[in-house]
Short mmCIF file of C-alpha atoms in Angstrom, two decimals:
data_model
loop_
_atom_site.label_atom_id
_atom_site.label_comp_id
_atom_site.label_asym_id
_atom_site.label_seq_id
_atom_site.Cartn_x
_atom_site.Cartn_y
_atom_site.Cartn_z
CA UNK F 1 75.33 265.11 119.26
CA UNK F 2 75.22 266.61 122.71
CA UNK F 3 72.02 267.56 124.47
CA UNK F 4 71.21 269.10 127.81
CA UNK F 5 68.05 268.31 129.73
CA UNK F 6 66.68 270.45 132.50
CA UNK F 7 63.50 269.90 134.46
CA UNK F 8 60.93 270.85 135.47
CA UNK F 9 60.14 273.74 133.12
CA UNK F 10 58.07 275.59 135.69
CA UNK F 11 57.71 275.21 139.42
CA UNK F 12 55.67 276.95 142.10
CA UNK F 13 56.81 276.32 145.65
CA UNK F 14 55.81 277.79 149.03
CA UNK F 15 58.30 279.64 151.18
CA UNK F 16 60.19 277.24 153.44
CA UNK F 17 59.79 274.22 151.18
CA UNK F 18 62.77 272.30 149.76
CA UNK F 19 63.97 272.50 146.16
CA UNK F 20 65.67 270.11 143.80
CA UNK F 21 66.36 270.98 140.16
CA UNK F 22 68.11 268.47 137.98
CA UNK F 23 70.22 268.89 134.87
CA UNK F 24 71.75 266.14 132.76
CA UNK F 25 73.98 266.26 129.72
CA UNK F 26 74.16 263.58 127.03
CA UNK F 27 76.68 262.89 124.32
CA UNK F 28 79.83 264.13 126.03
CA UNK F 29 82.06 263.20 128.93
CA UNK F 30 83.62 265.22 131.73
CA UNK F 31 81.92 268.49 130.82
CA UNK F 32 82.15 271.63 132.92
CA UNK F 33 78.70 272.31 134.37
CA UNK F 34 77.09 275.57 135.49
CA UNK F 35 74.01 276.87 137.28
CA UNK F 36 72.87 280.41 136.51
CA UNK F 37 69.93 282.38 137.84
CA UNK F 38 68.09 285.29 136.27
CA UNK F 39 65.76 287.31 138.47
CA UNK F 40 62.85 289.03 136.74
CA UNK F 41 64.13 291.85 134.52
CA UNK F 42 67.71 291.26 135.58
CA UNK F 43 70.89 289.80 134.14
CA UNK F 44 72.27 286.29 134.50
CA UNK F 45 74.12 285.51 137.70
CA UNK F 46 76.51 282.58 137.93
CA UNK F 47 75.63 280.54 141.03
CA UNK F 48 77.80 277.41 140.86
CA UNK F 49 80.15 275.64 138.52
CA UNK F 50 81.76 272.22 138.52
CA UNK F 51 84.85 270.98 136.70
CA UNK F 52 84.40 267.34 137.79
CA UNK F 53 82.45 264.87 139.92
CA UNK F 54 82.14 266.11 143.48
CA UNK F 55 83.89 269.40 142.65
CA UNK F 56 81.62 272.39 143.22
CA UNK F 57 82.57 276.06 143.25
CA UNK F 58 80.16 278.66 144.58
CA UNK F 59 80.22 282.12 143.08
CA UNK F 60 77.92 283.92 145.50
CA UNK F 61 76.74 283.23 149.05
CA UNK F 62 73.13 282.20 149.08
CA UNK F 63 70.42 279.87 150.25
CA UNK F 64 71.24 277.29 147.59
CA UNK F 65 73.65 274.40 147.16
CA UNK F 66 74.77 272.28 144.22
CA UNK F 67 75.95 268.72 143.82
CA UNK F 68 77.40 266.62 141.03
CA UNK F 69 76.84 262.97 141.92
CA UNK F 70 77.63 261.71 138.42
CA UNK F 71 79.76 262.98 135.56
CA UNK F 72 76.88 264.42 133.56
CA UNK F 73 74.40 265.23 136.33
CA UNK F 74 74.19 268.55 138.14
CA UNK F 75 71.65 269.22 140.88
CA UNK F 76 70.62 272.52 142.45
CA UNK F 77 69.04 272.29 145.90
CA UNK F 78 67.69 274.25 148.79
CA UNK F 79 66.49 273.08 152.19
CA UNK F 80 64.16 276.05 152.70
CA UNK F 81 63.17 278.37 149.89
CA UNK F 82 62.96 282.13 150.32
CA UNK F 83 60.85 284.55 148.30
CA UNK F 84 64.08 285.95 146.87
CA UNK F 85 64.89 282.54 145.34
CA UNK F 86 62.27 283.13 142.65
CA UNK F 87 63.74 283.38 139.19
CA UNK F 88 64.72 281.66 135.98
CA UNK F 89 67.30 278.94 136.63
CA UNK F 90 69.52 277.85 133.79
CA UNK F 91 71.90 274.92 133.57
CA UNK F 92 74.75 274.98 131.06
CA UNK F 93 77.74 272.92 130.01
CA UNK F 94 81.02 273.49 128.23
CA UNK F 95 83.64 271.08 126.95
CA UNK F 96 86.79 273.15 126.88
CA UNK F 97 88.12 276.67 126.64
CA UNK F 98 87.52 276.85 122.91
CA UNK F 99 83.93 275.66 123.12
CA UNK F 100 80.88 277.79 123.86
CA UNK F 101 78.52 277.29 126.76
CA UNK F 102 75.36 275.40 125.87
CA UNK F 103 72.30 276.27 127.91
CA UNK F 104 69.23 274.27 128.80
CA UNK F 105 65.71 275.58 128.45
CA UNK F 106 65.57 276.68 132.05
CA UNK F 107 63.25 276.30 135.04
CA UNK F 108 61.03 279.18 136.01
CA UNK F 109 60.69 279.03 139.81
CA UNK F 110 58.08 281.05 141.68
CA UNK F 111 58.27 281.02 145.46
CA UNK F 112 54.97 282.07 147.04
CA UNK W 1 87.22 289.49 135.64
CA UNK W 2 87.74 292.08 132.95
CA UNK W 3 84.67 294.21 132.31
CA UNK W 4 82.77 295.04 129.15
CA UNK W 5 80.65 298.09 128.41
CA UNK W 6 77.68 297.95 126.04
CA UNK W 7 74.85 300.36 125.24
CA UNK W 8 71.65 299.48 127.08
CA UNK W 9 69.57 299.33 123.93
CA UNK W 10 69.68 299.78 120.18
CA UNK W 11 67.10 299.84 117.44
CA UNK W 12 67.28 298.65 113.88
CA UNK W 13 65.03 298.28 110.89
CA UNK W 14 64.32 294.86 109.50
CA UNK W 15 66.65 293.74 106.70
CA UNK W 16 69.24 296.39 107.55
CA UNK W 17 72.69 295.68 109.03
CA UNK W 18 73.21 296.10 112.76
CA UNK W 19 76.49 296.96 114.48
CA UNK W 20 76.52 296.21 118.19
CA UNK W 21 79.53 297.78 119.94
CA UNK W 22 81.41 296.57 123.00
CA UNK W 23 84.23 298.24 124.89
CA UNK W 24 86.68 296.14 126.90
CA UNK W 25 89.60 298.43 127.63
CA UNK W 26 91.00 296.21 130.41
CA UNK W 27 91.12 293.06 128.29
CA UNK W 28 94.09 290.81 128.97
CA UNK W 29 96.11 288.83 126.48
CA UNK W 30 94.44 285.59 127.56
CA UNK W 31 90.82 286.77 127.15
CA UNK W 32 88.59 285.53 124.37
CA UNK W 33 85.77 287.85 123.27
CA UNK W 34 82.45 285.98 123.29
CA UNK W 35 79.01 287.06 122.14
CA UNK W 36 75.79 285.43 123.24
CA UNK W 37 72.19 286.43 122.77
CA UNK W 38 69.09 285.71 124.79
CA UNK W 39 65.65 285.62 123.25
CA UNK W 40 62.66 286.21 125.54
CA UNK W 41 62.02 283.35 127.99
CA UNK W 42 64.94 281.31 126.67
CA UNK W 43 68.46 280.52 127.77
CA UNK W 44 71.37 282.36 126.15
CA UNK W 45 72.54 281.19 122.76
CA UNK W 46 76.12 281.29 121.53
CA UNK W 47 76.66 283.66 118.62
CA UNK W 48 80.38 283.96 117.95
CA UNK W 49 83.77 284.37 119.59
CA UNK W 50 87.25 285.49 118.68
CA UNK W 51 90.67 286.30 120.05
CA UNK W 52 92.47 288.70 117.71
CA UNK W 53 91.29 288.26 114.14
CA UNK W 54 87.87 289.08 112.74
CA UNK W 55 85.54 286.07 112.64
CA UNK W 56 82.57 285.15 110.49
CA UNK W 57 79.95 282.44 110.87
CA UNK W 58 76.44 281.82 109.63
CA UNK W 59 74.91 283.98 112.35
CA UNK W 60 77.14 287.04 112.45
CA UNK W 61 80.54 288.63 112.06
CA UNK W 62 82.85 289.79 114.82
CA UNK W 63 85.15 292.71 114.17
CA UNK W 64 87.93 293.10 116.75
CA UNK W 65 89.93 296.32 117.04
CA UNK W 66 93.66 296.05 116.51
CA UNK W 67 94.38 296.90 120.15
CA UNK W 68 91.57 294.49 121.24
CA UNK W 69 90.06 297.15 123.47
CA UNK W 70 86.77 297.09 121.59
CA UNK W 71 84.80 294.84 119.30
CA UNK W 72 81.66 294.99 117.17
CA UNK W 73 79.12 292.28 116.50
CA UNK W 74 77.67 292.65 113.03
CA UNK W 75 74.33 291.22 111.99
CA UNK W 76 74.35 291.61 108.24
CA UNK W 77 70.61 291.67 107.74
CA UNK W 78 68.45 292.00 110.84
CA UNK W 79 65.24 290.01 111.07
CA UNK W 80 62.48 290.21 113.65
CA UNK W 81 63.86 286.99 115.13
CA UNK W 82 67.09 288.81 115.96
CA UNK W 83 65.33 290.89 118.60
CA UNK W 84 67.10 289.83 121.78
CA UNK W 85 69.54 290.88 124.47
CA UNK W 86 73.11 290.60 123.19
CA UNK W 87 75.92 289.99 125.64
CA UNK W 88 79.58 290.72 125.04
CA UNK W 89 81.69 288.68 127.48
CA UNK W 90 85.39 288.19 128.09
CA UNK W 91 86.39 284.61 128.82
CA UNK W 92 89.83 283.84 130.19
CA UNK W 93 91.32 281.08 128.07
CA UNK W 94 93.60 279.88 130.88
CA UNK W 95 90.82 279.67 133.46
CA UNK W 96 89.97 275.98 133.76
CA UNK W 97 86.42 276.76 134.82
CA UNK W 98 85.61 278.12 131.32
CA UNK W 99 82.93 280.17 133.05
CA UNK W 100 81.12 283.17 131.59
CA UNK W 101 80.24 286.22 133.64
CA UNK W 102 77.33 288.02 132.01
CA UNK W 103 76.85 291.78 132.12
CA UNK W 104 73.65 293.67 131.37
CA UNK W 105 73.96 293.42 127.58
CA UNK W 106 72.33 295.40 124.77
CA UNK W 107 68.64 294.98 124.08
CA UNK W 108 68.16 295.02 120.31
CA UNK W 109 64.78 296.09 118.98
CA UNK W 110 64.04 295.33 115.33
CA UNK W 111 61.36 297.40 113.62
CA UNK W 112 59.39 295.78 110.80
#
């Protein structure tokens, strides 16, 4: 069966510090991968998606970047965090158009 | 992306059926209708999806209007664990990204 791992679960970082969140998927190959963010009390915003290794699409301009160095690994990064980067970050994967998105347990990031 | 319209919130009594409506008047012929729900402090969870015909699974039923401009998610017997935000989303079946764009959803409150 397929599983998605996302870590860390919680993170507190000072403004201006770098960020690296990692997501890995097991039990499938060539999945589509996604990063979403949910600010406190708000809806889910799609940040990035990837349809293959090295292929990244950005949905909104922001202080973040994403990379996919391996087939089942998706990384969300920032060189310098802003207060507005605080939120609940969710990684997800999907196999094909007839399959649902499967979400990880998320990382709650607080920038202080 | 085609838009969906849902009520901000709904209330139900435990063990009673719940009908969650969704309007999608600009739906295209290639859009699937997806429903997800998000429990507090968790990532979204797939509930059900359909294209034209009504669909049933162990979690819920999806009733799709004949003109596909609206749909209803039916929880046959609400439990306290069903209290969540329910999202109705249109997903383009020919879009190779398979991405989901979340709206604000309906917050379902279940009274004991």
